[in-house]
XYZ file of C-alpha atoms in Angstrom:
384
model
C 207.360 153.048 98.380
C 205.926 149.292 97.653
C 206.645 147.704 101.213
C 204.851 148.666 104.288
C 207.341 150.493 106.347
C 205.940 149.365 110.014
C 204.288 145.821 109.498
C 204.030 145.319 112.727
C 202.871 148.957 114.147
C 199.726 149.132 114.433
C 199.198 153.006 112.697
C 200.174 151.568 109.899
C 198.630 148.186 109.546
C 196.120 149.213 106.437
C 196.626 149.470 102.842
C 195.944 153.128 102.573
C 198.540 154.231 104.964
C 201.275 151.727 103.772
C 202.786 155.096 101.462
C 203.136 157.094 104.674
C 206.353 157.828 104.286
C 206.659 157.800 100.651
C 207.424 160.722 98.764
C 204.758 162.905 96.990
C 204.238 160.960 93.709
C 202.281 163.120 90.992
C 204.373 162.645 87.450
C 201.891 164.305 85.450
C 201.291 167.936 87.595
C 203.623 171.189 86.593
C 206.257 171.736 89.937
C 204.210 174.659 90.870
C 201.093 172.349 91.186
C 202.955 169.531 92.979
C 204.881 172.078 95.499
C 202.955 175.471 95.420
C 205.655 177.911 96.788
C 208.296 175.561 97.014
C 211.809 176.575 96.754
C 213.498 174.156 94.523
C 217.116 174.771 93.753
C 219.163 172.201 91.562
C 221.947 173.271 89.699
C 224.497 171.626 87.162
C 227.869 171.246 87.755
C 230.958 169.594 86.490
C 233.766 168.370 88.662
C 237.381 166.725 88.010
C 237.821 163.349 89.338
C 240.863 164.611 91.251
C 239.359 167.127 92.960
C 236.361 165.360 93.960
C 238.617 162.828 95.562
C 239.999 166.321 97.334
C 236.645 166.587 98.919
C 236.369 163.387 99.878
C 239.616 163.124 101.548
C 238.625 166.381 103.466
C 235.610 165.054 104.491
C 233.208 167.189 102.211
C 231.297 164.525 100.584
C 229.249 161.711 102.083
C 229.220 158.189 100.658
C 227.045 156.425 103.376
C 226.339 153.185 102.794
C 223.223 152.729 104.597
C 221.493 155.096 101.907
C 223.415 153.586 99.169
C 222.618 150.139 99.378
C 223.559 148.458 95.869
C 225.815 145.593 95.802
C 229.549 145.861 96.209
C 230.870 145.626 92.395
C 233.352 143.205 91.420
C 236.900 144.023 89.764
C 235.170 143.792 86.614
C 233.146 145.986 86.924
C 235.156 148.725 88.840
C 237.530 147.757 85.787
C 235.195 148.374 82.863
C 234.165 151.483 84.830
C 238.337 153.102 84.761
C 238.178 151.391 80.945
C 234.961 153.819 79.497
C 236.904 157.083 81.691
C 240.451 156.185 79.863
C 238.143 155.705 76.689
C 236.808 158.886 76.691
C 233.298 157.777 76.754
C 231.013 159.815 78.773
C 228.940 158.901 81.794
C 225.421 159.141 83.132
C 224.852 161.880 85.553
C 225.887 162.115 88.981
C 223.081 163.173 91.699
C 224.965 165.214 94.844
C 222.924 166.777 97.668
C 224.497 169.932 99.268
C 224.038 170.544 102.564
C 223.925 173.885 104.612
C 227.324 173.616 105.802
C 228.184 172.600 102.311
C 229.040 168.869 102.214
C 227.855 166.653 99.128
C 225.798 164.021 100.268
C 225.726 161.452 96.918
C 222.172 160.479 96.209
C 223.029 158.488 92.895
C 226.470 157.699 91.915
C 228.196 156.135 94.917
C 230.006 152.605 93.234
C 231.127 154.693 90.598
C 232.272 157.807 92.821
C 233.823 154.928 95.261
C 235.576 153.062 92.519
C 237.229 155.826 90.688
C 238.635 156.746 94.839
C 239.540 153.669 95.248
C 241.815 153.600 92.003
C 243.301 156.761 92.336
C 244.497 155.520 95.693
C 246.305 152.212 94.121
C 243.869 149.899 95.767
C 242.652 147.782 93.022
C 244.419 146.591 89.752
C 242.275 146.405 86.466
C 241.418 142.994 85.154
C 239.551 141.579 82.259
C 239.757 144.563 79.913
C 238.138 144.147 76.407
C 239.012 147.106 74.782
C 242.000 148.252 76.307
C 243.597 144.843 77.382
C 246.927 145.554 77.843
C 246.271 147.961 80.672
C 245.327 144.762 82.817
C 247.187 144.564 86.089
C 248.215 147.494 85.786
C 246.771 150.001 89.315
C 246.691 153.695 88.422
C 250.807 153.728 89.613
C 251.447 152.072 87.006
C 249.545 154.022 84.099
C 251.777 156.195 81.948
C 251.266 159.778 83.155
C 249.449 160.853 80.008
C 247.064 158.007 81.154
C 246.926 159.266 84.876
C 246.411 162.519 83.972
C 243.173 161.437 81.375
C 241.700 160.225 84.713
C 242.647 162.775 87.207
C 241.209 165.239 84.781
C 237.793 163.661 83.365
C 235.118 165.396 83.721
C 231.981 164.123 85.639
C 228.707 166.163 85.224
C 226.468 166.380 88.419
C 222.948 167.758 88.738
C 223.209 169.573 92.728
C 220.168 170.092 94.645
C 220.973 173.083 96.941
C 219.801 174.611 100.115
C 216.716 175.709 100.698
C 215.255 172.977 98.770
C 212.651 171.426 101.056
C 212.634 167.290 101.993
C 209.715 166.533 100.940
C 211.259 167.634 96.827
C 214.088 165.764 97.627
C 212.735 162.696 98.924
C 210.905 162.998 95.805
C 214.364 163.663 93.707
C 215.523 160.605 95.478
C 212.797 158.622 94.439
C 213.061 159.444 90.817
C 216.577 158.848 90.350
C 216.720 155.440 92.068
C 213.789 153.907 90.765
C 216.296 150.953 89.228
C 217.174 149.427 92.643
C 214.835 149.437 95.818
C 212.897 152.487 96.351
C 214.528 154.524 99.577
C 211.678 155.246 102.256
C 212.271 158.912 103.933
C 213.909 157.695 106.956
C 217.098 156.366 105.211
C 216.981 159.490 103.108
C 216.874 161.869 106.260
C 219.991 159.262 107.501
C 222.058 160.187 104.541
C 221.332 163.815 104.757
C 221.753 164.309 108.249
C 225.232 162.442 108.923
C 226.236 163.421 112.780
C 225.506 163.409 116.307
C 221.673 163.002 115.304
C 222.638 159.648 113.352
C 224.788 158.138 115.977
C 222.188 159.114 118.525
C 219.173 157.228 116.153
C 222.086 154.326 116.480
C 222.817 153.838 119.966
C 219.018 154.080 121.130
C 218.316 151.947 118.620
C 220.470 149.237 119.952
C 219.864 149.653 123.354
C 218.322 146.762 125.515
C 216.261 150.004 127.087
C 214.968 150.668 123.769
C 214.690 146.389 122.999
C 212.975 145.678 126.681
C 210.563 148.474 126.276
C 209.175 147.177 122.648
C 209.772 143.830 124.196
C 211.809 143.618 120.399
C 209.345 143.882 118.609
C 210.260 146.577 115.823
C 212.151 145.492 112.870
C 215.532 147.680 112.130
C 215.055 146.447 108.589
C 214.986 149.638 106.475
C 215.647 151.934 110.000
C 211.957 151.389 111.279
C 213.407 151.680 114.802
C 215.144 154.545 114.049
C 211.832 156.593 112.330
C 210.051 155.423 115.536
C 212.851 156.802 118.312
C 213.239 160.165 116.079
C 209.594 161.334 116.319
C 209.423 160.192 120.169
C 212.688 162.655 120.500
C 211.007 164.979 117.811
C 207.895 165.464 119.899
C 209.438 165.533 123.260
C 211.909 168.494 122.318
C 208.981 170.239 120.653
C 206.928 169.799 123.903
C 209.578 171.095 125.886
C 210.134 173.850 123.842
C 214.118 172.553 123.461
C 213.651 172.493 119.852
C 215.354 175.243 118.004
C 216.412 175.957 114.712
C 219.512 177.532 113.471
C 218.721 181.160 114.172
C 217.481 180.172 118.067
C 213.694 180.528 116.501
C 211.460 178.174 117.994
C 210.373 174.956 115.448
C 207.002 174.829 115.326
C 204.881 171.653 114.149
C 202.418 172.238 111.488
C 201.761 168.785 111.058
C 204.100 168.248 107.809
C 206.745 165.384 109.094
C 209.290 164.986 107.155
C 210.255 169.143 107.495
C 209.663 168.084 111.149
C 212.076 165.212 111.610
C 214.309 166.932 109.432
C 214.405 170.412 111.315
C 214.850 168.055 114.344
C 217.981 166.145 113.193
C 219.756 169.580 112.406
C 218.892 170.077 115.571
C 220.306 167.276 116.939
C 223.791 167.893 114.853
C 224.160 171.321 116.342
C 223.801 170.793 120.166
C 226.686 169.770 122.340
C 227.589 166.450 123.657
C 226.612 167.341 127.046
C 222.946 168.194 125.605
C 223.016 165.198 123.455
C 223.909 162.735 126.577
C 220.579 164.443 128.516
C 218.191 163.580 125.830
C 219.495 160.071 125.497
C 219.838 159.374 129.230
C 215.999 161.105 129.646
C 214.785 158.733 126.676
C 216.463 155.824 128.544
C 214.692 156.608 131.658
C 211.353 156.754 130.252
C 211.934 153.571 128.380
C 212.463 151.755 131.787
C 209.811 153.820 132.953
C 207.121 152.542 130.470
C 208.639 148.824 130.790
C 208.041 149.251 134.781
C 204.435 150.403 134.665
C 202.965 148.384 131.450
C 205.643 145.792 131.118
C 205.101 143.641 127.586
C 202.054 145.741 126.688
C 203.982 149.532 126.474
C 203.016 151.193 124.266
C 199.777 149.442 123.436
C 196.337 149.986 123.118
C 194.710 148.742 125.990
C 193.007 145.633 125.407
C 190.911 142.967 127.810
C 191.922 140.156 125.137
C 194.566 137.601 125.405
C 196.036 139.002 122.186
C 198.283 141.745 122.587
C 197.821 144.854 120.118
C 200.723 145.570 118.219
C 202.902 148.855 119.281
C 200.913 151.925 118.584
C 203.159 154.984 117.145
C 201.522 157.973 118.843
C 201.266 155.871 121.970
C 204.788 155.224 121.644
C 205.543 159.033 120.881
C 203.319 160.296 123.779
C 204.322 157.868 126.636
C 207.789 158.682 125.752
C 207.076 161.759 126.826
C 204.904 161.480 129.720
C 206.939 158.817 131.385
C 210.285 161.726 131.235
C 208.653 163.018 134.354
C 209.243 160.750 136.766
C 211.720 158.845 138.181
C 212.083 155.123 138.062
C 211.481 154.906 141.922
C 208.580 156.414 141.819
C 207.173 154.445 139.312
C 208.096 151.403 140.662
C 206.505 152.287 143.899
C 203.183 153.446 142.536
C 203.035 151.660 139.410
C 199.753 149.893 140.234
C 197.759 152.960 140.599
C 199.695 155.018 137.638
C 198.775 151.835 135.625
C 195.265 152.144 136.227
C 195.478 155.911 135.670
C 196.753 155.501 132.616
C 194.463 152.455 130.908
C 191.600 154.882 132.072
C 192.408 157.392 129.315
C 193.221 154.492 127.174
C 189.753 153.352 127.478
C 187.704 156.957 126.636
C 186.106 157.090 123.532
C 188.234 160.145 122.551
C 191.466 158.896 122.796
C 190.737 155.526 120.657
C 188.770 158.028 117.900
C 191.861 160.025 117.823
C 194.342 157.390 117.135
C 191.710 155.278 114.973
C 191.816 158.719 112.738
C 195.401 159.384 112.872
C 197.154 156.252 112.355
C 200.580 157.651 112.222
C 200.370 160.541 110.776
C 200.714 163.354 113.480
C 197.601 165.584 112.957
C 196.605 164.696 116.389
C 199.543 165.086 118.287
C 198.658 168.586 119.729
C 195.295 167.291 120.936
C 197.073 164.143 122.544
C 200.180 165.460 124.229
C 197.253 168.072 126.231
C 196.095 164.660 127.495
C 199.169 163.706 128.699
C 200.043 166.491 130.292
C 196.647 166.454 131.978
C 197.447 162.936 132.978
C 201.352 163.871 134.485
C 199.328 166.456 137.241
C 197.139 163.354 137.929
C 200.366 160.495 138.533
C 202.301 163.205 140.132
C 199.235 162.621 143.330
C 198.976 158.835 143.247
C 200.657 158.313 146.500
């Protein structure tokens, strides 16, 4: 990844943490070096037009166009695209992502996947032709069925990556095979991937004046910043409540590798009813207003006796997510003097600030941190 995903977090302000959430990048190293004991899985496969419009109508692929972001094509192009199919001529590969409950989630190939859809379904005529000119303004209705049946029927060739392949090889997959646009960081990968309750959740917090009040607005949505932010605060706080399951019931367990994490977390978050999805949002809310009542424009900061307000600090964020879950709005209203002085006390020891000076982002230290905070919860719950 070239940009700095959080400018204006403080975890990653510095040059050498601006690839935090970029995929592994080694191009020279055998798999096996790169991924010791990985399970990689991609497989080739070739697919009708027709019947991958089948899918799509039945809701087993994903085009989502917040991990797709390309430009809209023109007619001319869609045109020139239905031209090279009726021509015979073959075309690049498609990239498809299966999922565990076996949906196709397109990595590479969306415009052209979309256009040939879009055809099929008579809503676009062809224009500008070259090569096959008088087929212009003609939609597929009007093809001769020899013609319609050339398209229904052509072949498109599709390299699958398949379950159990872990995120971290397919964020790198990812990478690879859209190096011609705007690199994808992992968050809008794990958006794609995960298409469900767990997205529209990331979605409504994210637009939430709880969630906007709380930063005081201060983190970008540009390339779903806000959303990586709210997921790990949810991420942690399920883990630390032992909520977080995984398919079988097992416990997830964090061993400090974040993308298998946040993933593990969003399946999560797709499996759960709405009932249980409504409590985590409504408990997130709360702590949001809780942090705003207590610190006001300087959540989520480190504490600071300078004019100058430090930028939003991500395990702060994470961890006074989940602190502030524990206590009702009243009470912090009425005590929020003395839990604000409880609180800048820990901010101030030496450990704390060495802890997040060495982390910056990355989650190593959250076991060590969330013990402080729980420490800290048995102190607020005596302030009055």
């Amino acid at each position: 990844m070239n940009d700095k995903v959080f400018l204006e977090l403080e975890d990653l302000a510095s040059d050498d943490n601006k690839n935090v959430l970029n995929p592994i990048k080694n191009e020279f190293r055998e798999p096996e070096q790169i991924y010791p004991e990985a399970n990689i899985k991609v497989e080739r496969h070739q697919y009708p037009i027709f019947q991958l419009l089948r899918k799509y109508e039945r809701n087993q692929i994903i085009l989502d166009p917040d991990f797709q972001r390309e430009m809209v094509w023109n007619n001319k192009q869609k045109s020139e695209l239905i031209e090279s199919v009726l021509m015979g001529i073959p075309l690049p590969i498609f990239y498809l992502n299966e999922t565990k409950d076996g949906q196709l989630v397109v990595v590479d190939g969306r415009q052209r996947l979309t256009t040939f859809f879009s055809f099929l379904n008579n809503e676009f005529k062809l224009s500008e032709l070259r090569i096959l000119p008088n087929l212009s303004n003609c939609y597929f209705k009007d093809l001769d069925e020899k013609l319609q049946a050339n398209l229904e029927d052509f072949q498109l060739i599709a390299q699958v990556i398949k379950p159990p392949t872990p995120d971290r090889i397919k964020f790198d997959i990812f990478d690879r095979v859209n190096r011609g646009g705007t690199p994808l960081n992992n968050q809008e990968m794990r958006n794609a991937l995960y298409q469900g309750q767990s997205t529209e959740l990331l979605d409504r917090i994210s637009k939430s004046n709880n969630f906007i009040k709380a930063t005081c607005n201060s983190v970008n949505s540009t390339r779903m910043k806000d959303k990586y932010l709210i997921l790990r605060a949810l991420a942690f706080y399920l883990w630390r409540k032992d909520l977080l399951n995984d398919a079988n019931g097992e416990k997830i367990e964090y061993r400090n590798d974040i993308d298998e994490f946040l993933g593990l977390t969003m399946e999560y978050l797709n499996s759960i009813c709405d009932e249980k999805i409504l409590e985590i949002e409504n408990t997130f809310y709360k702590s949001m207003n809780n942090n705003f009542i207590i610190f006001e424009k300087d959540s989520f900061r480190r504490f600071s006796e300078e004019e100058r307000r430090k930028p939003i600090n991500m395990i702060l964020f994470e961890s006074f997510s989940y602190l502030f879950t524990h206590f009702e709005n009243e009470y912090c209203r009425s005590n929020s003097k003395e839990i604000r002085d409880l609180c800048n006390n820990l901010l101030q020891t030496e450990e704390l600030t060495r802890l997040l000076t060495e982390d910056r982002g990355r989650g190593i230290v959250i076991p060590q941190i969330f013990n402080m905070m729980d420490l800290l919860k048995e102190e607020l719950k005596n302030v009055n």
